Amino acid sequence: GVSSGVGPMAGMGGRGGTMGGAGAVVMDPPPPRKRGHMDEMGSADGMSTRAQKSEVGAIMQRLDAMAAQQMQQLNQRMDAMEQRIEDRIGGLEQKVDGLTATVQAACHNSQARAFNSRGQGRANDPLRPLQAESGPKVGTAPPSTGSSRQRNHYGAQFPATVGEAQKLDSLQLAALSEFYNVPFPDYAAFAFFIGCA
């Protein structure tokens, strides 16, 4: 008989594709892949790592701030300590200067008293002025009555001779007492002080 020329594969089609005379095969695209458990774990790990980095960064910032504050406080304490040391050194220098002036005045007065004690107690025997060993005028002597120097603001003048010393009145003795920071209730106390008693 006569064959129709249609084989068993002829006309086969369907979802899987169609084979035609040209031999072309058409396939449907694969379905989208579902998100698996491993993908979810990877995403969670990434979020956890970012959170940890953020937390570490915050901790480092707090540590830096604490370190800066402690350094500032340390610097302030060091500055205060240096200032206290400088103040103490300044105070010690002033004390040393005062002691030096006192020692120098004492040395001068020792020589002045030796000079004044060599007199015979005559009215015209000269006297050498003493310096103040304490008080605001330490290291200085009042002007002598025999000099052209003006009286100081204490109004004190040192007698140039024994005769002038013997004639000192209470006001003059008070002025000398204030200058030397030593009480002179009478001439005898002053004479003893200057070395001609």
PDB file of N, CA, C and O in Angstrom, residues 105-168:
ATOM      1  N   ALA A 105      73.334  92.396 107.115  1.00  0.00           N
ATOM      2  CA  ALA A 105      73.097  93.489 108.058  1.00  0.00           C
ATOM      3  C   ALA A 105      73.723  93.179 109.413  1.00  0.00           C
ATOM      4  O   ALA A 105      74.309  94.067 110.065  1.00  0.00           O
ATOM      5  N   ALA A 106      73.627  91.919 109.841  1.00  0.00           N
ATOM      6  CA  ALA A 106      74.219  91.539 111.128  1.00  0.00           C
ATOM      7  C   ALA A 106      75.733  91.705 111.097  1.00  0.00           C
ATOM      8  O   ALA A 106      76.346  92.155 112.079  1.00  0.00           O
ATOM      9  N   CYS A 107      76.347  91.335 109.970  1.00  0.00           N
ATOM     10  CA  CYS A 107      77.793  91.505 109.839  1.00  0.00           C
ATOM     11  C   CYS A 107      78.180  92.986 109.882  1.00  0.00           C
ATOM     12  O   CYS A 107      79.161  93.386 110.547  1.00  0.00           O
ATOM     13  N   HIS A 108      77.404  93.800 109.152  1.00  0.00           N
ATOM     14  CA  HIS A 108      77.668  95.246 109.177  1.00  0.00           C
ATOM     15  C   HIS A 108      77.509  95.797 110.593  1.00  0.00           C
ATOM     16  O   HIS A 108      78.350  96.594 111.046  1.00  0.00           O
ATOM     17  N   ASN A 109      76.470  95.398 111.288  1.00  0.00           N
ATOM     18  CA  ASN A 109      76.208  95.922 112.634  1.00  0.00           C
ATOM     19  C   ASN A 109      77.276  95.488 113.627  1.00  0.00           C
ATOM     20  O   ASN A 109      77.602  96.227 114.569  1.00  0.00           O
ATOM     21  N   SER A 110      77.808  94.283 113.404  1.00  0.00           N
ATOM     22  CA  SER A 110      78.881  93.837 114.293  1.00  0.00           C
ATOM     23  C   SER A 110      80.086  94.769 114.196  1.00  0.00           C
ATOM     24  O   SER A 110      80.693  95.143 115.219  1.00  0.00           O
ATOM     25  N   GLN A 111      80.425  95.165 112.980  1.00  0.00           N
ATOM     26  CA  GLN A 111      81.537  96.086 112.791  1.00  0.00           C
ATOM     27  C   GLN A 111      81.187  97.482 113.321  1.00  0.00           C
ATOM     28  O   GLN A 111      82.033  98.169 113.909  1.00  0.00           O
ATOM     29  N   ALA A 112      79.918  97.901 113.084  1.00  0.00           N
ATOM     30  CA  ALA A 112      79.505  99.228 113.554  1.00  0.00           C
ATOM     31  C   ALA A 112      79.524  99.286 115.084  1.00  0.00           C
ATOM     32  O   ALA A 112      79.965 100.294 115.663  1.00  0.00           O
ATOM     33  N   ARG A 113      79.062  98.241 115.733  1.00  0.00           N
ATOM     34  CA  ARG A 113      79.083  98.226 117.204  1.00  0.00           C
ATOM     35  C   ARG A 113      80.524  98.238 117.730  1.00  0.00           C
ATOM     36  O   ARG A 113      80.815  98.875 118.757  1.00  0.00           O
ATOM     37  N   ALA A 114      81.390  97.502 117.045  1.00  0.00           N
ATOM     38  CA  ALA A 114      82.801  97.508 117.463  1.00  0.00           C
ATOM     39  C   ALA A 114      83.383  98.923 117.347  1.00  0.00           C
ATOM     40  O   ALA A 114      84.145  99.373 118.219  1.00  0.00           O
ATOM     41  N   PHE A 115      83.015  99.632 116.269  1.00  0.00           N
ATOM     42  CA  PHE A 115      83.479 101.005 116.101  1.00  0.00           C
ATOM     43  C   PHE A 115      82.907 101.906 117.197  1.00  0.00           C
ATOM     44  O   PHE A 115      83.644 102.729 117.786  1.00  0.00           O
ATOM     45  N   ASN A 116      81.603 101.773 117.449  1.00  0.00           N
ATOM     46  CA  ASN A 116      80.962 102.644 118.438  1.00  0.00           C
ATOM     47  C   ASN A 116      81.468 102.376 119.858  1.00  0.00           C
ATOM     48  O   ASN A 116      81.475 103.282 120.703  1.00  0.00           O
ATOM     49  N   SER A 117      81.901 101.144 120.111  1.00  0.00           N
ATOM     50  CA  SER A 117      82.354 100.809 121.473  1.00  0.00           C
ATOM     51  C   SER A 117      83.762 101.318 121.757  1.00  0.00           C
ATOM     52  O   SER A 117      84.190 101.342 122.923  1.00  0.00           O
ATOM     53  N   ARG A 118      84.479 101.720 120.725  1.00  0.00           N
ATOM     54  CA  ARG A 118      85.846 102.188 120.937  1.00  0.00           C
ATOM     55  C   ARG A 118      85.892 103.630 121.446  1.00  0.00           C
ATOM     56  O   ARG A 118      86.953 104.128 121.826  1.00  0.00           O
ATOM     57  N   GLY A 119      84.768 104.306 121.413  1.00  0.00           N
ATOM     58  CA  GLY A 119      84.748 105.691 121.905  1.00  0.00           C
ATOM     59  C   GLY A 119      84.938 105.748 123.412  1.00  0.00           C
ATOM     60  O   GLY A 119      84.771 104.761 124.129  1.00  0.00           O
ATOM     61  N   GLN A 120      85.261 106.931 123.873  1.00  0.00           N
ATOM     62  CA  GLN A 120      85.478 107.165 125.298  1.00  0.00           C
ATOM     63  C   GLN A 120      84.238 107.712 125.995  1.00  0.00           C
ATOM     64  O   GLN A 120      84.302 108.107 127.162  1.00  0.00           O
ATOM     65  N   GLY A 121      83.137 107.714 125.279  1.00  0.00           N
ATOM     66  CA  GLY A 121      81.902 108.222 125.873  1.00  0.00           C
ATOM     67  C   GLY A 121      81.831 109.730 125.872  1.00  0.00           C
ATOM     68  O   GLY A 121      80.966 110.318 126.541  1.00  0.00           O
ATOM     69  N   ARG A 122      82.767 110.369 125.124  1.00  0.00           N
ATOM     70  CA  ARG A 122      82.728 111.813 125.052  1.00  0.00           C
ATOM     71  C   ARG A 122      81.614 112.246 124.106  1.00  0.00           C
ATOM     72  O   ARG A 122      81.238 111.519 123.192  1.00  0.00           O
ATOM     73  N   ALA A 123      81.119 113.440 124.291  1.00  0.00           N
ATOM     74  CA  ALA A 123      79.965 113.927 123.522  1.00  0.00           C
ATOM     75  C   ALA A 123      80.271 113.995 122.039  1.00  0.00           C
ATOM     76  O   ALA A 123      79.383 113.784 121.203  1.00  0.00           O
ATOM     77  N   ASN A 124      81.525 114.291 121.684  1.00  0.00           N
ATOM     78  CA  ASN A 124      81.858 114.436 120.266  1.00  0.00           C
ATOM     79  C   ASN A 124      82.376 113.146 119.630  1.00  0.00           C
ATOM     80  O   ASN A 124      82.846 113.168 118.484  1.00  0.00           O
ATOM     81  N   ASP A 125      82.349 112.023 120.359  1.00  0.00           N
ATOM     82  CA  ASP A 125      82.760 110.745 119.760  1.00  0.00           C
ATOM     83  C   ASP A 125      81.771 110.360 118.658  1.00  0.00           C
ATOM     84  O   ASP A 125      80.551 110.343 118.887  1.00  0.00           O
ATOM     85  N   PRO A 126      82.279 110.050 117.469  1.00  0.00           N
ATOM     86  CA  PRO A 126      81.367 109.738 116.360  1.00  0.00           C
ATOM     87  C   PRO A 126      80.737 108.359 116.536  1.00  0.00           C
ATOM     88  O   PRO A 126      81.300 107.465 117.163  1.00  0.00           O
ATOM     89  N   LEU A 127      79.560 108.205 115.925  1.00  0.00           N
ATOM     90  CA  LEU A 127      78.831 106.932 115.932  1.00  0.00           C
ATOM     91  C   LEU A 127      78.600 106.479 114.496  1.00  0.00           C
ATOM     92  O   LEU A 127      78.356 107.292 113.601  1.00  0.00           O
ATOM     93  N   ARG A 128      78.704 105.171 114.293  1.00  0.00           N
ATOM     94  CA  ARG A 128      78.434 104.601 112.966  1.00  0.00           C
ATOM     95  C   ARG A 128      77.018 104.012 112.962  1.00  0.00           C
ATOM     96  O   ARG A 128      76.682 103.196 113.828  1.00  0.00           O
ATOM     97  N   PRO A 129      76.185 104.415 112.009  1.00  0.00           N
ATOM     98  CA  PRO A 129      74.798 103.933 111.982  1.00  0.00           C
ATOM     99  C   PRO A 129      74.722 102.416 111.772  1.00  0.00           C
ATOM    100  O   PRO A 129      75.537 101.823 111.052  1.00  0.00           O
ATOM    101  N   LEU A 130      73.756 101.804 112.405  1.00  0.00           N
ATOM    102  CA  LEU A 130      73.479 100.385 112.230  1.00  0.00           C
ATOM    103  C   LEU A 130      72.394 100.192 111.174  1.00  0.00           C
ATOM    104  O   LEU A 130      71.602 101.114 110.913  1.00  0.00           O
ATOM    105  N   GLN A 131      72.356  99.002 110.611  1.00  0.00           N
ATOM    106  CA  GLN A 131      71.327  98.655 109.642  1.00  0.00           C
ATOM    107  C   GLN A 131      70.217  97.847 110.331  1.00  0.00           C
ATOM    108  O   GLN A 131      70.459  97.170 111.327  1.00  0.00           O
ATOM    109  N   ALA A 132      69.040  97.942 109.774  1.00  0.00           N
ATOM    110  CA  ALA A 132      67.919  97.146 110.294  1.00  0.00           C
ATOM    111  C   ALA A 132      68.149  95.679 109.944  1.00  0.00           C
ATOM    112  O   ALA A 132      68.511  95.342 108.816  1.00  0.00           O
ATOM    113  N   GLU A 133      67.972  94.812 110.939  1.00  0.00           N
ATOM    114  CA  GLU A 133      68.158  93.379 110.727  1.00  0.00           C
ATOM    115  C   GLU A 133      66.842  92.641 110.498  1.00  0.00           C
ATOM    116  O   GLU A 133      66.856  91.444 110.221  1.00  0.00           O
ATOM    117  N   SER A 134      65.745  93.338 110.621  1.00  0.00           N
ATOM    118  CA  SER A 134      64.433  92.728 110.397  1.00  0.00           C
ATOM    119  C   SER A 134      63.463  93.820 109.979  1.00  0.00           C
ATOM    120  O   SER A 134      63.777  95.011 110.018  1.00  0.00           O
ATOM    121  N   GLY A 135      62.271  93.384 109.566  1.00  0.00           N
ATOM    122  CA  GLY A 135      61.264  94.353 109.147  1.00  0.00           C
ATOM    123  C   GLY A 135      61.438  94.787 107.709  1.00  0.00           C
ATOM    124  O   GLY A 135      62.315  94.303 106.986  1.00  0.00           O
ATOM    125  N   PRO A 136      60.625  95.745 107.279  1.00  0.00           N
ATOM    126  CA  PRO A 136      60.642  96.164 105.867  1.00  0.00           C
ATOM    127  C   PRO A 136      61.908  96.902 105.446  1.00  0.00           C
ATOM    128  O   PRO A 136      62.202  97.001 104.262  1.00  0.00           O
ATOM    129  N   LYS A 137      62.703  97.415 106.403  1.00  0.00           N
ATOM    130  CA  LYS A 137      63.906  98.186 106.063  1.00  0.00           C
ATOM    131  C   LYS A 137      65.187  97.390 106.275  1.00  0.00           C
ATOM    132  O   LYS A 137      66.273  97.960 106.382  1.00  0.00           O
ATOM    133  N   VAL A 138      65.067  96.043 106.305  1.00  0.00           N
ATOM    134  CA  VAL A 138      66.234  95.206 106.556  1.00  0.00           C
ATOM    135  C   VAL A 138      67.341  95.510 105.552  1.00  0.00           C
ATOM    136  O   VAL A 138      67.097  95.697 104.365  1.00  0.00           O
ATOM    137  N   GLY A 139      68.566  95.615 106.078  1.00  0.00           N
ATOM    138  CA  GLY A 139      69.714  95.891 105.227  1.00  0.00           C
ATOM    139  C   GLY A 139      69.964  97.361 104.958  1.00  0.00           C
ATOM    140  O   GLY A 139      70.907  97.693 104.230  1.00  0.00           O
ATOM    141  N   THR A 140      69.152  98.235 105.507  1.00  0.00           N
ATOM    142  CA  THR A 140      69.347  99.685 105.297  1.00  0.00           C
ATOM    143  C   THR A 140      69.542 100.377 106.639  1.00  0.00           C
ATOM    144  O   THR A 140      69.167  99.852 107.692  1.00  0.00           O
ATOM    145  N   ALA A 141      70.131 101.559 106.585  1.00  0.00           N
ATOM    146  CA  ALA A 141      70.367 102.350 107.795  1.00  0.00           C
ATOM    147  C   ALA A 141      69.689 103.706 107.638  1.00  0.00           C
ATOM    148  O   ALA A 141      69.603 104.240 106.519  1.00  0.00           O
ATOM    149  N   PRO A 142      69.214 104.280 108.717  1.00  0.00           N
ATOM    150  CA  PRO A 142      68.619 105.624 108.617  1.00  0.00           C
ATOM    151  C   PRO A 142      69.717 106.657 108.374  1.00  0.00           C
ATOM    152  O   PRO A 142      70.887 106.417 108.675  1.00  0.00           O
ATOM    153  N   PRO A 143      69.350 107.773 107.795  1.00  0.00           N
ATOM    154  CA  PRO A 143      70.377 108.805 107.566  1.00  0.00           C
ATOM    155  C   PRO A 143      70.905 109.334 108.887  1.00  0.00           C
ATOM    156  O   PRO A 143      70.197 109.385 109.897  1.00  0.00           O
ATOM    157  N   SER A 144      72.169 109.709 108.860  1.00  0.00           N
ATOM    158  CA  SER A 144      72.781 110.263 110.057  1.00  0.00           C
ATOM    159  C   SER A 144      72.442 111.743 110.173  1.00  0.00           C
ATOM    160  O   SER A 144      72.229 112.431 109.170  1.00  0.00           O
ATOM    161  N   THR A 145      72.362 112.215 111.387  1.00  0.00           N
ATOM    162  CA  THR A 145      72.073 113.635 111.601  1.00  0.00           C
ATOM    163  C   THR A 145      73.178 114.513 111.048  1.00  0.00           C
ATOM    164  O   THR A 145      72.974 115.694 110.784  1.00  0.00           O
ATOM    165  N   GLY A 146      74.358 113.936 110.862  1.00  0.00           N
ATOM    166  CA  GLY A 146      75.471 114.705 110.340  1.00  0.00           C
ATOM    167  C   GLY A 146      75.549 114.691 108.827  1.00  0.00           C
ATOM    168  O   GLY A 146      76.454 115.293 108.257  1.00  0.00           O
ATOM    169  N   SER A 147      74.609 114.013 108.155  1.00  0.00           N
ATOM    170  CA  SER A 147      74.654 113.948 106.700  1.00  0.00           C
ATOM    171  C   SER A 147      73.598 114.862 106.107  1.00  0.00           C
ATOM    172  O   SER A 147      72.729 115.379 106.806  1.00  0.00           O
ATOM    173  N   SER A 148      73.677 115.027 104.783  1.00  0.00           N
ATOM    174  CA  SER A 148      72.714 115.879 104.092  1.00  0.00           C
ATOM    175  C   SER A 148      71.483 115.097 103.632  1.00  0.00           C
ATOM    176  O   SER A 148      70.601 115.662 102.991  1.00  0.00           O
ATOM    177  N   ARG A 149      71.443 113.790 103.923  1.00  0.00           N
ATOM    178  CA  ARG A 149      70.303 112.978 103.504  1.00  0.00           C
ATOM    179  C   ARG A 149      69.055 113.386 104.271  1.00  0.00           C
ATOM    180  O   ARG A 149      69.106 113.727 105.453  1.00  0.00           O
ATOM    181  N   GLN A 150      67.931 113.351 103.593  1.00  0.00           N
ATOM    182  CA  GLN A 150      66.668 113.693 104.231  1.00  0.00           C
ATOM    183  C   GLN A 150      66.189 112.538 105.095  1.00  0.00           C
ATOM    184  O   GLN A 150      66.591 111.396 104.920  1.00  0.00           O
ATOM    185  N   ARG A 151      65.331 112.821 106.013  1.00  0.00           N
ATOM    186  CA  ARG A 151      64.766 111.775 106.847  1.00  0.00           C
ATOM    187  C   ARG A 151      63.916 110.837 105.996  1.00  0.00           C
ATOM    188  O   ARG A 151      63.298 111.255 105.024  1.00  0.00           O
ATOM    189  N   ASN A 152      63.918 109.559 106.381  1.00  0.00           N
ATOM    190  CA  ASN A 152      63.077 108.597 105.675  1.00  0.00           C
ATOM    191  C   ASN A 152      61.637 108.747 106.132  1.00  0.00           C
ATOM    192  O   ASN A 152      61.319 109.580 106.982  1.00  0.00           O
ATOM    193  N   HIS A 153      60.757 107.938 105.572  1.00  0.00           N
ATOM    194  CA  HIS A 153      59.330 108.099 105.891  1.00  0.00           C
ATOM    195  C   HIS A 153      59.020 107.709 107.332  1.00  0.00           C
ATOM    196  O   HIS A 153      57.936 107.975 107.833  1.00  0.00           O
ATOM    197  N   TYR A 154      59.982 107.057 108.018  1.00  0.00           N
ATOM    198  CA  TYR A 154      59.789 106.788 109.438  1.00  0.00           C
ATOM    199  C   TYR A 154      60.112 108.025 110.282  1.00  0.00           C
ATOM    200  O   TYR A 154      59.768 108.076 111.460  1.00  0.00           O
ATOM    201  N   GLY A 155      60.798 108.989 109.680  1.00  0.00           N
ATOM    202  CA  GLY A 155      61.208 110.167 110.431  1.00  0.00           C
ATOM    203  C   GLY A 155      62.415 109.920 111.308  1.00  0.00           C
ATOM    204  O   GLY A 155      62.737 110.731 112.182  1.00  0.00           O
ATOM    205  N   ALA A 156      63.069 108.765 111.094  1.00  0.00           N
ATOM    206  CA  ALA A 156      64.197 108.401 111.949  1.00  0.00           C
ATOM    207  C   ALA A 156      65.493 108.968 111.399  1.00  0.00           C
ATOM    208  O   ALA A 156      65.721 108.992 110.191  1.00  0.00           O
ATOM    209  N   GLN A 157      66.334 109.432 112.317  1.00  0.00           N
ATOM    210  CA  GLN A 157      67.694 109.849 111.983  1.00  0.00           C
ATOM    211  C   GLN A 157      68.633 109.281 113.036  1.00  0.00           C
ATOM    212  O   GLN A 157      68.335 109.309 114.235  1.00  0.00           O
ATOM    213  N   PHE A 158      69.751 108.756 112.551  1.00  0.00           N
ATOM    214  CA  PHE A 158      70.711 108.171 113.483  1.00  0.00           C
ATOM    215  C   PHE A 158      71.622 109.272 114.023  1.00  0.00           C
ATOM    216  O   PHE A 158      72.162 110.069 113.237  1.00  0.00           O
ATOM    217  N   PRO A 159      71.829 109.335 115.322  1.00  0.00           N
ATOM    218  CA  PRO A 159      72.684 110.399 115.883  1.00  0.00           C
ATOM    219  C   PRO A 159      74.127 110.250 115.404  1.00  0.00           C
ATOM    220  O   PRO A 159      74.678 109.145 115.380  1.00  0.00           O
ATOM    221  N   ALA A 160      74.718 111.337 115.027  1.00  0.00           N
ATOM    222  CA  ALA A 160      76.083 111.291 114.495  1.00  0.00           C
ATOM    223  C   ALA A 160      77.130 111.172 115.590  1.00  0.00           C
ATOM    224  O   ALA A 160      78.236 110.683 115.341  1.00  0.00           O
ATOM    225  N   THR A 161      76.787 111.596 116.797  1.00  0.00           N
ATOM    226  CA  THR A 161      77.756 111.562 117.902  1.00  0.00           C
ATOM    227  C   THR A 161      77.077 111.029 119.155  1.00  0.00           C
ATOM    228  O   THR A 161      75.830 110.947 119.248  1.00  0.00           O
ATOM    229  N   VAL A 162      77.897 110.707 120.138  1.00  0.00           N
ATOM    230  CA  VAL A 162      77.362 110.234 121.420  1.00  0.00           C
ATOM    231  C   VAL A 162      76.534 111.334 122.077  1.00  0.00           C
ATOM    232  O   VAL A 162      75.482 111.066 122.679  1.00  0.00           O
ATOM    233  N   GLY A 163      76.985 112.586 121.946  1.00  0.00           N
ATOM    234  CA  GLY A 163      76.247 113.696 122.548  1.00  0.00           C
ATOM    235  C   GLY A 163      74.838 113.795 121.962  1.00  0.00           C
ATOM    236  O   GLY A 163      73.865 114.026 122.693  1.00  0.00           O
ATOM    237  N   GLU A 164      74.697 113.638 120.653  1.00  0.00           N
ATOM    238  CA  GLU A 164      73.378 113.705 120.035  1.00  0.00           C
ATOM    239  C   GLU A 164      72.519 112.512 120.472  1.00  0.00           C
ATOM    240  O   GLU A 164      71.303 112.650 120.660  1.00  0.00           O
ATOM    241  N   ALA A 165      73.141 111.354 120.636  1.00  0.00           N
ATOM    242  CA  ALA A 165      72.389 110.186 121.088  1.00  0.00           C
ATOM    243  C   ALA A 165      71.851 110.406 122.494  1.00  0.00           C
ATOM    244  O   ALA A 165      70.718 109.996 122.810  1.00  0.00           O
ATOM    245  N   GLN A 166      72.621 111.043 123.324  1.00  0.00           N
ATOM    246  CA  GLN A 166      72.184 111.287 124.703  1.00  0.00           C
ATOM    247  C   GLN A 166      71.021 112.282 124.768  1.00  0.00           C
ATOM    248  O   GLN A 166      70.285 112.307 125.758  1.00  0.00           O
ATOM    249  N   LYS A 167      70.860 113.077 123.730  1.00  0.00           N
ATOM    250  CA  LYS A 167      69.805 114.084 123.722  1.00  0.00           C
ATOM    251  C   LYS A 167      68.523 113.612 123.017  1.00  0.00           C
ATOM    252  O   LYS A 167      67.589 114.408 122.845  1.00  0.00           O
ATOM    253  N   LEU A 168      68.460 112.345 122.549  1.00  0.00           N
ATOM    254  CA  LEU A 168      67.276 111.846 121.847  1.00  0.00           C
ATOM    255  C   LEU A 168      66.052 111.922 122.749  1.00  0.00           C
ATOM    256  O   LEU A 168      66.085 111.494 123.913  1.00  0.00           O
TER     257      LEU A 168
END
